């Protein structure tokens, strides 16, 4: 055999996937048994069929039934690449077609590892059509499930979650628990209820390595449920929730989750309204974990300059980092330049993505739009601490902070501190620091009181400690919050009490660094207390550079 013939044969064999039969992308319109006669014959004659690619063609009910009949004898089939196979079909045609194909897989005794039905607009009824298949032994070995852009909706998401749960239960009873690794279900209008249902299934599985759920209309309630579930999947490597709505509560919950995920490499929270408070929470998660991080997408999240710089500093020790995306945020021209300089100063300039779509610095007088206003009014538990308790000041009702503060100081505990809820920072500022006087005994009393409260605050868990410093920055007027709250009138006593605490060992260095960044860059709002502000800046700078 001539050398050129050997080369051609070698090339042909290299392009051949053993056990694969592919009709991918042929654009065939197959309506009946006659139209798929050759395809059926190919399937029947293919020995050891392991992978069948039908994507990019469109199948009617009768055509699908004919293919299903041929598949009933294919027990070695493992991969079904059947995305985009019902274009132009009536909604009513798809469920019976799916049922026939699923029934054939169960009859054959096949053990699937991959099932891809993406880009088939089958809706909730389509999920019901594959429900029996997903519960069956054919899916006990499933490793990848791709259902992107299928229009499942809340109903479909709930059915899917139930099917995965049942599959795990039955497979576990059979001695081989379902170990799903890849789950893809973007653009499905799952919303909170669908996401929450799936989160329960994910928690049970514990085997996920990739989760892609972009563009699903999920807000903080669903994001929080998913965050809790992700913590039970320690091998997670890719998490893509692009174009959902985190806001502050969802961001904090997700930050708490990802810091436990030591295998996580790719995070896509772009277009998720992470905002500055959320970005800072994520920065602290990055400092505590994620040693293998390769990509972080926080684009289009209404994040401001200082928060972006804090995130940038948090990734400086990530040896595997390839890309940091902050495009489309609210950095402003100077902020974009500061971020570029910071990344270049850490030898990470090439890792920073484009900033061409930056929205510019936000208007100081502009409030955040409340994306979750109705739910926020009904559900305030996360905002207000343990059991949702907080001290609500009804009209004409006097606050009862003083008696609670005395009780706390008499017997301080983390539980009592947390029970003050979202107003614990205001309590410190208004009830203690505001009585500051440059008289030794008064000064000592104020310092001892604020130190006691802050020491307890910083002894709490990561998320609660973050919540405290974040509230402090907001109440000092250094960061705009999405929460609707009355502004605190900052007095010199507030800043001097804080300056004293910042110099103590109990004040965490990383949080001192965050506070220093905000005081340095937004100190103009504290101009009325310039002397105290400058003292605070000096102390914070000493702590962070020591």
PDB file of C-alpha atoms in Angstrom, residues 182-433:
ATOM      1  CA  UNK A 182     -23.083  17.760  34.450  1.00  0.00           C
ATOM      2  CA  UNK A 183     -26.449  19.524  34.615  1.00  0.00           C
ATOM      3  CA  UNK A 184     -27.380  22.116  31.988  1.00  0.00           C
ATOM      4  CA  UNK A 185     -30.764  23.835  31.975  1.00  0.00           C
ATOM      5  CA  UNK A 186     -30.381  27.447  30.856  1.00  0.00           C
ATOM      6  CA  UNK A 187     -33.187  29.550  29.361  1.00  0.00           C
ATOM      7  CA  UNK A 188     -36.019  27.498  30.863  1.00  0.00           C
ATOM      8  CA  UNK A 189     -38.010  30.038  32.942  1.00  0.00           C
ATOM      9  CA  UNK A 190     -37.524  27.906  36.047  1.00  0.00           C
ATOM     10  CA  UNK A 191     -37.916  30.902  38.375  1.00  0.00           C
ATOM     11  CA  UNK A 192     -37.687  30.493  42.146  1.00  0.00           C
ATOM     12  CA  UNK A 193     -39.962  27.486  42.573  1.00  0.00           C
ATOM     13  CA  UNK A 194     -38.330  25.469  39.810  1.00  0.00           C
ATOM     14  CA  UNK A 195     -34.840  26.337  41.043  1.00  0.00           C
ATOM     15  CA  UNK A 196     -35.737  25.503  44.637  1.00  0.00           C
ATOM     16  CA  UNK A 197     -37.148  22.125  43.639  1.00  0.00           C
ATOM     17  CA  UNK A 198     -34.000  21.317  41.675  1.00  0.00           C
ATOM     18  CA  UNK A 199     -31.841  22.512  44.563  1.00  0.00           C
ATOM     19  CA  UNK A 200     -33.336  19.795  46.752  1.00  0.00           C
ATOM     20  CA  UNK A 201     -32.406  17.186  44.145  1.00  0.00           C
ATOM     21  CA  UNK A 202     -28.880  18.620  43.803  1.00  0.00           C
ATOM     22  CA  UNK A 203     -28.381  18.433  47.549  1.00  0.00           C
ATOM     23  CA  UNK A 204     -29.321  14.772  47.480  1.00  0.00           C
ATOM     24  CA  UNK A 205     -27.079  13.959  44.514  1.00  0.00           C
ATOM     25  CA  UNK A 206     -23.877  15.475  45.876  1.00  0.00           C
ATOM     26  CA  UNK A 207     -21.961  14.506  42.719  1.00  0.00           C
ATOM     27  CA  UNK A 208     -22.264  17.562  40.475  1.00  0.00           C
ATOM     28  CA  UNK A 209     -19.171  18.968  38.775  1.00  0.00           C
ATOM     29  CA  UNK A 210     -20.833  21.433  36.388  1.00  0.00           C
ATOM     30  CA  UNK A 211     -24.073  23.373  36.824  1.00  0.00           C
ATOM     31  CA  UNK A 212     -25.301  25.730  34.107  1.00  0.00           C
ATOM     32  CA  UNK A 213     -28.608  27.507  34.788  1.00  0.00           C
ATOM     33  CA  UNK A 214     -28.392  30.938  33.096  1.00  0.00           C
ATOM     34  CA  UNK A 215     -31.400  33.050  32.152  1.00  0.00           C
ATOM     35  CA  UNK A 216     -34.023  31.401  34.324  1.00  0.00           C
ATOM     36  CA  UNK A 217     -35.678  34.331  36.086  1.00  0.00           C
ATOM     37  CA  UNK A 218     -34.319  33.212  39.459  1.00  0.00           C
ATOM     38  CA  UNK A 219     -33.997  35.830  42.196  1.00  0.00           C
ATOM     39  CA  UNK A 220     -32.566  35.766  45.712  1.00  0.00           C
ATOM     40  CA  UNK A 221     -34.899  33.095  47.123  1.00  0.00           C
ATOM     41  CA  UNK A 222     -34.022  30.580  44.412  1.00  0.00           C
ATOM     42  CA  UNK A 223     -30.359  31.615  44.409  1.00  0.00           C
ATOM     43  CA  UNK A 224     -30.174  31.043  48.163  1.00  0.00           C
ATOM     44  CA  UNK A 225     -31.657  27.558  47.765  1.00  0.00           C
ATOM     45  CA  UNK A 226     -29.153  26.725  45.031  1.00  0.00           C
ATOM     46  CA  UNK A 227     -26.298  28.084  47.153  1.00  0.00           C
ATOM     47  CA  UNK A 228     -27.202  25.754  50.005  1.00  0.00           C
ATOM     48  CA  UNK A 229     -27.365  22.808  47.599  1.00  0.00           C
ATOM     49  CA  UNK A 230     -23.992  23.574  46.024  1.00  0.00           C
ATOM     50  CA  UNK A 231     -22.271  23.149  49.377  1.00  0.00           C
ATOM     51  CA  UNK A 232     -23.259  19.471  49.246  1.00  0.00           C
ATOM     52  CA  UNK A 233     -21.459  19.024  45.914  1.00  0.00           C
ATOM     53  CA  UNK A 234     -17.791  19.346  46.923  1.00  0.00           C
ATOM     54  CA  UNK A 235     -16.439  18.397  43.485  1.00  0.00           C
ATOM     55  CA  UNK A 236     -18.199  21.276  41.703  1.00  0.00           C
ATOM     56  CA  UNK A 237     -15.878  22.854  39.140  1.00  0.00           C
ATOM     57  CA  UNK A 238     -18.145  25.093  37.027  1.00  0.00           C
ATOM     58  CA  UNK A 239     -21.048  27.215  38.265  1.00  0.00           C
ATOM     59  CA  UNK A 240     -22.888  29.327  35.684  1.00  0.00           C
ATOM     60  CA  UNK A 241     -25.910  31.310  36.887  1.00  0.00           C
ATOM     61  CA  UNK A 242     -25.530  34.177  34.405  1.00  0.00           C
ATOM     62  CA  UNK A 243     -28.473  36.546  33.939  1.00  0.00           C
ATOM     63  CA  UNK A 244     -30.429  35.742  37.074  1.00  0.00           C
ATOM     64  CA  UNK A 245     -31.043  38.225  39.890  1.00  0.00           C
ATOM     65  CA  UNK A 246     -28.922  37.756  43.019  1.00  0.00           C
ATOM     66  CA  UNK A 247     -29.139  41.159  44.724  1.00  0.00           C
ATOM     67  CA  UNK A 248     -27.569  41.450  48.186  1.00  0.00           C
ATOM     68  CA  UNK A 249     -29.198  38.448  49.835  1.00  0.00           C
ATOM     69  CA  UNK A 250     -28.522  36.023  47.026  1.00  0.00           C
ATOM     70  CA  UNK A 251     -24.942  37.242  46.663  1.00  0.00           C
ATOM     71  CA  UNK A 252     -24.143  36.779  50.335  1.00  0.00           C
ATOM     72  CA  UNK A 253     -25.671  33.292  50.346  1.00  0.00           C
ATOM     73  CA  UNK A 254     -23.702  32.313  47.243  1.00  0.00           C
ATOM     74  CA  UNK A 255     -20.481  33.751  48.682  1.00  0.00           C
ATOM     75  CA  UNK A 256     -20.933  31.624  51.783  1.00  0.00           C
ATOM     76  CA  UNK A 257     -21.422  28.568  49.553  1.00  0.00           C
ATOM     77  CA  UNK A 258     -18.515  28.990  47.169  1.00  0.00           C
ATOM     78  CA  UNK A 259     -15.924  29.441  49.885  1.00  0.00           C
ATOM     79  CA  UNK A 260     -16.506  25.768  50.761  1.00  0.00           C
ATOM     80  CA  UNK A 261     -16.058  24.589  47.156  1.00  0.00           C
ATOM     81  CA  UNK A 262     -12.342  23.984  46.864  1.00  0.00           C
ATOM     82  CA  UNK A 263     -12.555  22.422  43.380  1.00  0.00           C
ATOM     83  CA  UNK A 264     -14.421  25.352  41.808  1.00  0.00           C
ATOM     84  CA  UNK A 265     -12.642  26.706  38.736  1.00  0.00           C
ATOM     85  CA  UNK A 266     -15.182  28.741  36.751  1.00  0.00           C
ATOM     86  CA  UNK A 267     -17.735  31.147  38.261  1.00  0.00           C
ATOM     87  CA  UNK A 268     -20.153  33.013  36.015  1.00  0.00           C
ATOM     88  CA  UNK A 269     -22.293  35.467  37.970  1.00  0.00           C
ATOM     89  CA  UNK A 270     -22.427  37.985  35.123  1.00  0.00           C
ATOM     90  CA  UNK A 271     -25.577  40.088  34.727  1.00  0.00           C
ATOM     91  CA  UNK A 272     -26.795  38.904  38.142  1.00  0.00           C
ATOM     92  CA  UNK A 273     -27.076  42.242  40.006  1.00  0.00           C
ATOM     93  CA  UNK A 274     -24.402  41.161  42.455  1.00  0.00           C
ATOM     94  CA  UNK A 275     -23.777  44.830  43.303  1.00  0.00           C
ATOM     95  CA  UNK A 276     -21.014  46.144  45.539  1.00  0.00           C
ATOM     96  CA  UNK A 277     -22.056  44.538  48.809  1.00  0.00           C
ATOM     97  CA  UNK A 278     -22.324  41.182  47.083  1.00  0.00           C
ATOM     98  CA  UNK A 279     -18.979  41.638  45.347  1.00  0.00           C
ATOM     99  CA  UNK A 280     -17.269  42.289  48.682  1.00  0.00           C
ATOM    100  CA  UNK A 281     -18.818  39.122  50.127  1.00  0.00           C
ATOM    101  CA  UNK A 282     -17.528  37.156  47.144  1.00  0.00           C
ATOM    102  CA  UNK A 283     -14.077  38.722  47.613  1.00  0.00           C
ATOM    103  CA  UNK A 284     -13.886  37.369  51.143  1.00  0.00           C
ATOM    104  CA  UNK A 285     -14.936  33.946  49.897  1.00  0.00           C
ATOM    105  CA  UNK A 286     -12.094  34.124  47.367  1.00  0.00           C
ATOM    106  CA  UNK A 287      -9.593  34.954  50.082  1.00  0.00           C
ATOM    107  CA  UNK A 288     -10.645  31.964  52.165  1.00  0.00           C
ATOM    108  CA  UNK A 289     -10.759  29.342  49.426  1.00  0.00           C
ATOM    109  CA  UNK A 290     -11.086  28.520  45.707  1.00  0.00           C
ATOM    110  CA  UNK A 291      -7.382  27.790  45.130  1.00  0.00           C
ATOM    111  CA  UNK A 292      -7.978  26.545  41.572  1.00  0.00           C
ATOM    112  CA  UNK A 293     -10.068  29.466  40.289  1.00  0.00           C
ATOM    113  CA  UNK A 294      -9.569  30.050  36.550  1.00  0.00           C
ATOM    114  CA  UNK A 295     -12.413  32.399  35.580  1.00  0.00           C
ATOM    115  CA  UNK A 296     -14.571  34.850  37.501  1.00  0.00           C
ATOM    116  CA  UNK A 297     -17.338  36.730  35.695  1.00  0.00           C
ATOM    117  CA  UNK A 298     -18.941  39.576  37.656  1.00  0.00           C
ATOM    118  CA  UNK A 299     -19.894  41.659  34.612  1.00  0.00           C
ATOM    119  CA  UNK A 300     -22.979  43.891  34.417  1.00  0.00           C
ATOM    120  CA  UNK A 301     -23.631  43.739  38.149  1.00  0.00           C
ATOM    121  CA  UNK A 302     -23.833  47.436  39.178  1.00  0.00           C
ATOM    122  CA  UNK A 303     -20.512  47.052  41.023  1.00  0.00           C
ATOM    123  CA  UNK A 304     -18.591  50.222  41.866  1.00  0.00           C
ATOM    124  CA  UNK A 305     -14.867  50.952  41.768  1.00  0.00           C
ATOM    125  CA  UNK A 306     -13.880  50.231  45.370  1.00  0.00           C
ATOM    126  CA  UNK A 307     -15.685  46.887  45.482  1.00  0.00           C
ATOM    127  CA  UNK A 308     -14.087  45.871  42.181  1.00  0.00           C
ATOM    128  CA  UNK A 309     -10.623  46.690  43.533  1.00  0.00           C
ATOM    129  CA  UNK A 310     -11.295  44.587  46.634  1.00  0.00           C
ATOM    130  CA  UNK A 311     -12.207  41.634  44.406  1.00  0.00           C
ATOM    131  CA  UNK A 312      -9.088  42.209  42.310  1.00  0.00           C
ATOM    132  CA  UNK A 313      -6.885  42.024  45.409  1.00  0.00           C
ATOM    133  CA  UNK A 314      -8.661  38.828  46.448  1.00  0.00           C
ATOM    134  CA  UNK A 315      -7.630  36.998  43.254  1.00  0.00           C
ATOM    135  CA  UNK A 316      -3.974  38.043  43.239  1.00  0.00           C
ATOM    136  CA  UNK A 317      -2.803  34.707  44.664  1.00  0.00           C
ATOM    137  CA  UNK A 318      -4.862  32.526  42.308  1.00  0.00           C
ATOM    138  CA  UNK A 319      -2.096  30.815  40.329  1.00  0.00           C
ATOM    139  CA  UNK A 320      -4.523  29.331  37.775  1.00  0.00           C
ATOM    140  CA  UNK A 321      -6.422  32.554  37.049  1.00  0.00           C
ATOM    141  CA  UNK A 322      -7.058  33.143  33.353  1.00  0.00           C
ATOM    142  CA  UNK A 323      -9.825  35.759  33.267  1.00  0.00           C
ATOM    143  CA  UNK A 324     -11.511  38.333  35.491  1.00  0.00           C
ATOM    144  CA  UNK A 325     -14.533  39.988  33.876  1.00  0.00           C
ATOM    145  CA  UNK A 326     -15.818  43.299  35.288  1.00  0.00           C
ATOM    146  CA  UNK A 327     -17.239  44.721  32.063  1.00  0.00           C
ATOM    147  CA  UNK A 328     -20.518  46.650  32.161  1.00  0.00           C
ATOM    148  CA  UNK A 329     -20.319  47.714  35.803  1.00  0.00           C
ATOM    149  CA  UNK A 330     -20.298  51.195  37.361  1.00  0.00           C
ATOM    150  CA  UNK A 331     -16.594  51.910  37.743  1.00  0.00           C
ATOM    151  CA  UNK A 332     -16.376  55.177  35.871  1.00  0.00           C
ATOM    152  CA  UNK A 333     -13.425  56.237  33.739  1.00  0.00           C
ATOM    153  CA  UNK A 334     -11.096  56.720  36.704  1.00  0.00           C
ATOM    154  CA  UNK A 335     -12.284  53.471  38.253  1.00  0.00           C
ATOM    155  CA  UNK A 336     -11.577  51.505  35.084  1.00  0.00           C
ATOM    156  CA  UNK A 337      -8.064  52.937  35.007  1.00  0.00           C
ATOM    157  CA  UNK A 338      -7.552  52.182  38.714  1.00  0.00           C
ATOM    158  CA  UNK A 339      -8.640  48.586  38.182  1.00  0.00           C
ATOM    159  CA  UNK A 340      -6.304  48.169  35.200  1.00  0.00           C
ATOM    160  CA  UNK A 341      -3.411  49.613  37.216  1.00  0.00           C
ATOM    161  CA  UNK A 342      -4.177  47.359  40.165  1.00  0.00           C
ATOM    162  CA  UNK A 343      -4.239  44.248  37.977  1.00  0.00           C
ATOM    163  CA  UNK A 344      -1.040  45.257  36.193  1.00  0.00           C
ATOM    164  CA  UNK A 345       0.611  45.956  39.527  1.00  0.00           C
ATOM    165  CA  UNK A 346      -0.108  42.346  40.513  1.00  0.00           C
ATOM    166  CA  UNK A 347       1.147  41.077  37.119  1.00  0.00           C
ATOM    167  CA  UNK A 348      -2.414  40.109  36.208  1.00  0.00           C
ATOM    168  CA  UNK A 349      -3.077  42.742  33.565  1.00  0.00           C
ATOM    169  CA  UNK A 350      -3.610  40.179  30.810  1.00  0.00           C
ATOM    170  CA  UNK A 351      -6.270  38.431  32.901  1.00  0.00           C
ATOM    171  CA  UNK A 352      -8.593  41.452  33.037  1.00  0.00           C
ATOM    172  CA  UNK A 353     -11.316  41.397  30.413  1.00  0.00           C
ATOM    173  CA  UNK A 354     -12.556  44.372  28.421  1.00  0.00           C
ATOM    174  CA  UNK A 355     -14.137  47.292  30.276  1.00  0.00           C
ATOM    175  CA  UNK A 356     -15.574  48.865  27.117  1.00  0.00           C
ATOM    176  CA  UNK A 357     -19.200  48.664  28.257  1.00  0.00           C
ATOM    177  CA  UNK A 358     -18.712  50.287  31.652  1.00  0.00           C
ATOM    178  CA  UNK A 359     -21.818  52.178  32.757  1.00  0.00           C
ATOM    179  CA  UNK A 360     -19.952  55.006  34.473  1.00  0.00           C
ATOM    180  CA  UNK A 361     -20.058  56.058  38.101  1.00  0.00           C
ATOM    181  CA  UNK A 362     -23.556  55.900  39.618  1.00  0.00           C
ATOM    182  CA  UNK A 363     -25.390  59.041  40.640  1.00  0.00           C
ATOM    183  CA  UNK A 364     -25.059  59.437  44.408  1.00  0.00           C
ATOM    184  CA  UNK A 365     -28.706  60.445  44.651  1.00  0.00           C
ATOM    185  CA  UNK A 366     -29.936  57.528  42.564  1.00  0.00           C
ATOM    186  CA  UNK A 367     -31.477  54.645  44.519  1.00  0.00           C
ATOM    187  CA  UNK A 368     -31.283  51.045  43.412  1.00  0.00           C
ATOM    188  CA  UNK A 369     -34.372  49.719  41.744  1.00  0.00           C
ATOM    189  CA  UNK A 370     -35.912  47.118  44.050  1.00  0.00           C
ATOM    190  CA  UNK A 371     -35.894  44.008  41.892  1.00  0.00           C
ATOM    191  CA  UNK A 372     -37.584  41.884  44.534  1.00  0.00           C
ATOM    192  CA  UNK A 373     -39.793  44.470  46.217  1.00  0.00           C
ATOM    193  CA  UNK A 374     -42.833  42.260  46.788  1.00  0.00           C
ATOM    194  CA  UNK A 375     -40.808  39.371  48.143  1.00  0.00           C
ATOM    195  CA  UNK A 376     -38.644  41.690  50.221  1.00  0.00           C
ATOM    196  CA  UNK A 377     -41.743  42.993  51.965  1.00  0.00           C
ATOM    197  CA  UNK A 378     -42.884  39.463  52.772  1.00  0.00           C
ATOM    198  CA  UNK A 379     -39.565  37.832  53.574  1.00  0.00           C
ATOM    199  CA  UNK A 380     -37.094  39.679  55.800  1.00  0.00           C
ATOM    200  CA  UNK A 381     -35.598  36.819  57.749  1.00  0.00           C
ATOM    201  CA  UNK A 382     -32.175  36.986  56.157  1.00  0.00           C
ATOM    202  CA  UNK A 383     -32.007  40.743  56.676  1.00  0.00           C
ATOM    203  CA  UNK A 384     -33.019  40.779  60.300  1.00  0.00           C
ATOM    204  CA  UNK A 385     -30.998  38.013  61.914  1.00  0.00           C
ATOM    205  CA  UNK A 386     -32.082  35.005  63.954  1.00  0.00           C
ATOM    206  CA  UNK A 387     -35.758  34.145  63.547  1.00  0.00           C
ATOM    207  CA  UNK A 388     -36.233  37.329  61.566  1.00  0.00           C
ATOM    208  CA  UNK A 389     -36.266  39.444  64.733  1.00  0.00           C
ATOM    209  CA  UNK A 390     -35.550  43.136  64.482  1.00  0.00           C
ATOM    210  CA  UNK A 391     -36.570  46.273  66.294  1.00  0.00           C
ATOM    211  CA  UNK A 392     -39.171  47.830  64.051  1.00  0.00           C
ATOM    212  CA  UNK A 393     -39.959  51.416  64.861  1.00  0.00           C
ATOM    213  CA  UNK A 394     -43.673  51.783  64.197  1.00  0.00           C
ATOM    214  CA  UNK A 395     -45.016  55.293  63.800  1.00  0.00           C
ATOM    215  CA  UNK A 396     -45.039  57.164  67.130  1.00  0.00           C
ATOM    216  CA  UNK A 397     -43.404  54.192  68.867  1.00  0.00           C
ATOM    217  CA  UNK A 398     -40.162  54.785  70.735  1.00  0.00           C
ATOM    218  CA  UNK A 399     -37.278  52.369  70.120  1.00  0.00           C
ATOM    219  CA  UNK A 400     -36.262  50.032  72.930  1.00  0.00           C
ATOM    220  CA  UNK A 401     -32.566  49.787  72.141  1.00  0.00           C
ATOM    221  CA  UNK A 402     -31.266  51.109  75.455  1.00  0.00           C
ATOM    222  CA  UNK A 403     -32.673  48.334  77.649  1.00  0.00           C
ATOM    223  CA  UNK A 404     -31.545  45.695  75.161  1.00  0.00           C
ATOM    224  CA  UNK A 405     -28.073  47.217  75.070  1.00  0.00           C
ATOM    225  CA  UNK A 406     -27.777  47.161  78.864  1.00  0.00           C
ATOM    226  CA  UNK A 407     -28.817  43.512  78.901  1.00  0.00           C
ATOM    227  CA  UNK A 408     -26.220  42.723  76.254  1.00  0.00           C
ATOM    228  CA  UNK A 409     -23.379  44.478  78.055  1.00  0.00           C
ATOM    229  CA  UNK A 410     -24.288  42.758  81.322  1.00  0.00           C
ATOM    230  CA  UNK A 411     -24.045  39.367  79.648  1.00  0.00           C
ATOM    231  CA  UNK A 412     -22.636  39.619  76.115  1.00  0.00           C
ATOM    232  CA  UNK A 413     -23.122  36.721  73.693  1.00  0.00           C
ATOM    233  CA  UNK A 414     -23.054  36.248  69.932  1.00  0.00           C
ATOM    234  CA  UNK A 415     -26.729  35.227  69.985  1.00  0.00           C
ATOM    235  CA  UNK A 416     -27.774  38.464  71.656  1.00  0.00           C
ATOM    236  CA  UNK A 417     -25.670  40.492  69.264  1.00  0.00           C
ATOM    237  CA  UNK A 418     -27.222  38.806  66.238  1.00  0.00           C
ATOM    238  CA  UNK A 419     -30.704  39.294  67.735  1.00  0.00           C
ATOM    239  CA  UNK A 420     -30.236  43.049  67.318  1.00  0.00           C
ATOM    240  CA  UNK A 421     -30.721  42.332  63.622  1.00  0.00           C
ATOM    241  CA  UNK A 422     -29.870  44.680  60.810  1.00  0.00           C
ATOM    242  CA  UNK A 423     -29.849  47.719  63.137  1.00  0.00           C
ATOM    243  CA  UNK A 424     -26.998  46.550  65.376  1.00  0.00           C
ATOM    244  CA  UNK A 425     -24.575  48.969  63.723  1.00  0.00           C
ATOM    245  CA  UNK A 426     -26.987  51.859  64.160  1.00  0.00           C
ATOM    246  CA  UNK A 427     -27.339  50.831  67.797  1.00  0.00           C
ATOM    247  CA  UNK A 428     -23.597  51.154  68.343  1.00  0.00           C
ATOM    248  CA  UNK A 429     -23.407  54.472  66.579  1.00  0.00           C
ATOM    249  CA  UNK A 430     -26.498  56.140  67.954  1.00  0.00           C
ATOM    250  CA  UNK A 431     -26.671  54.694  71.450  1.00  0.00           C
ATOM    251  CA  UNK A 432     -22.986  54.695  72.383  1.00  0.00           C
ATOM    252  CA  UNK A 433     -20.642  56.538  70.042  1.00  0.00           C
TER     253      UNK A 433
END
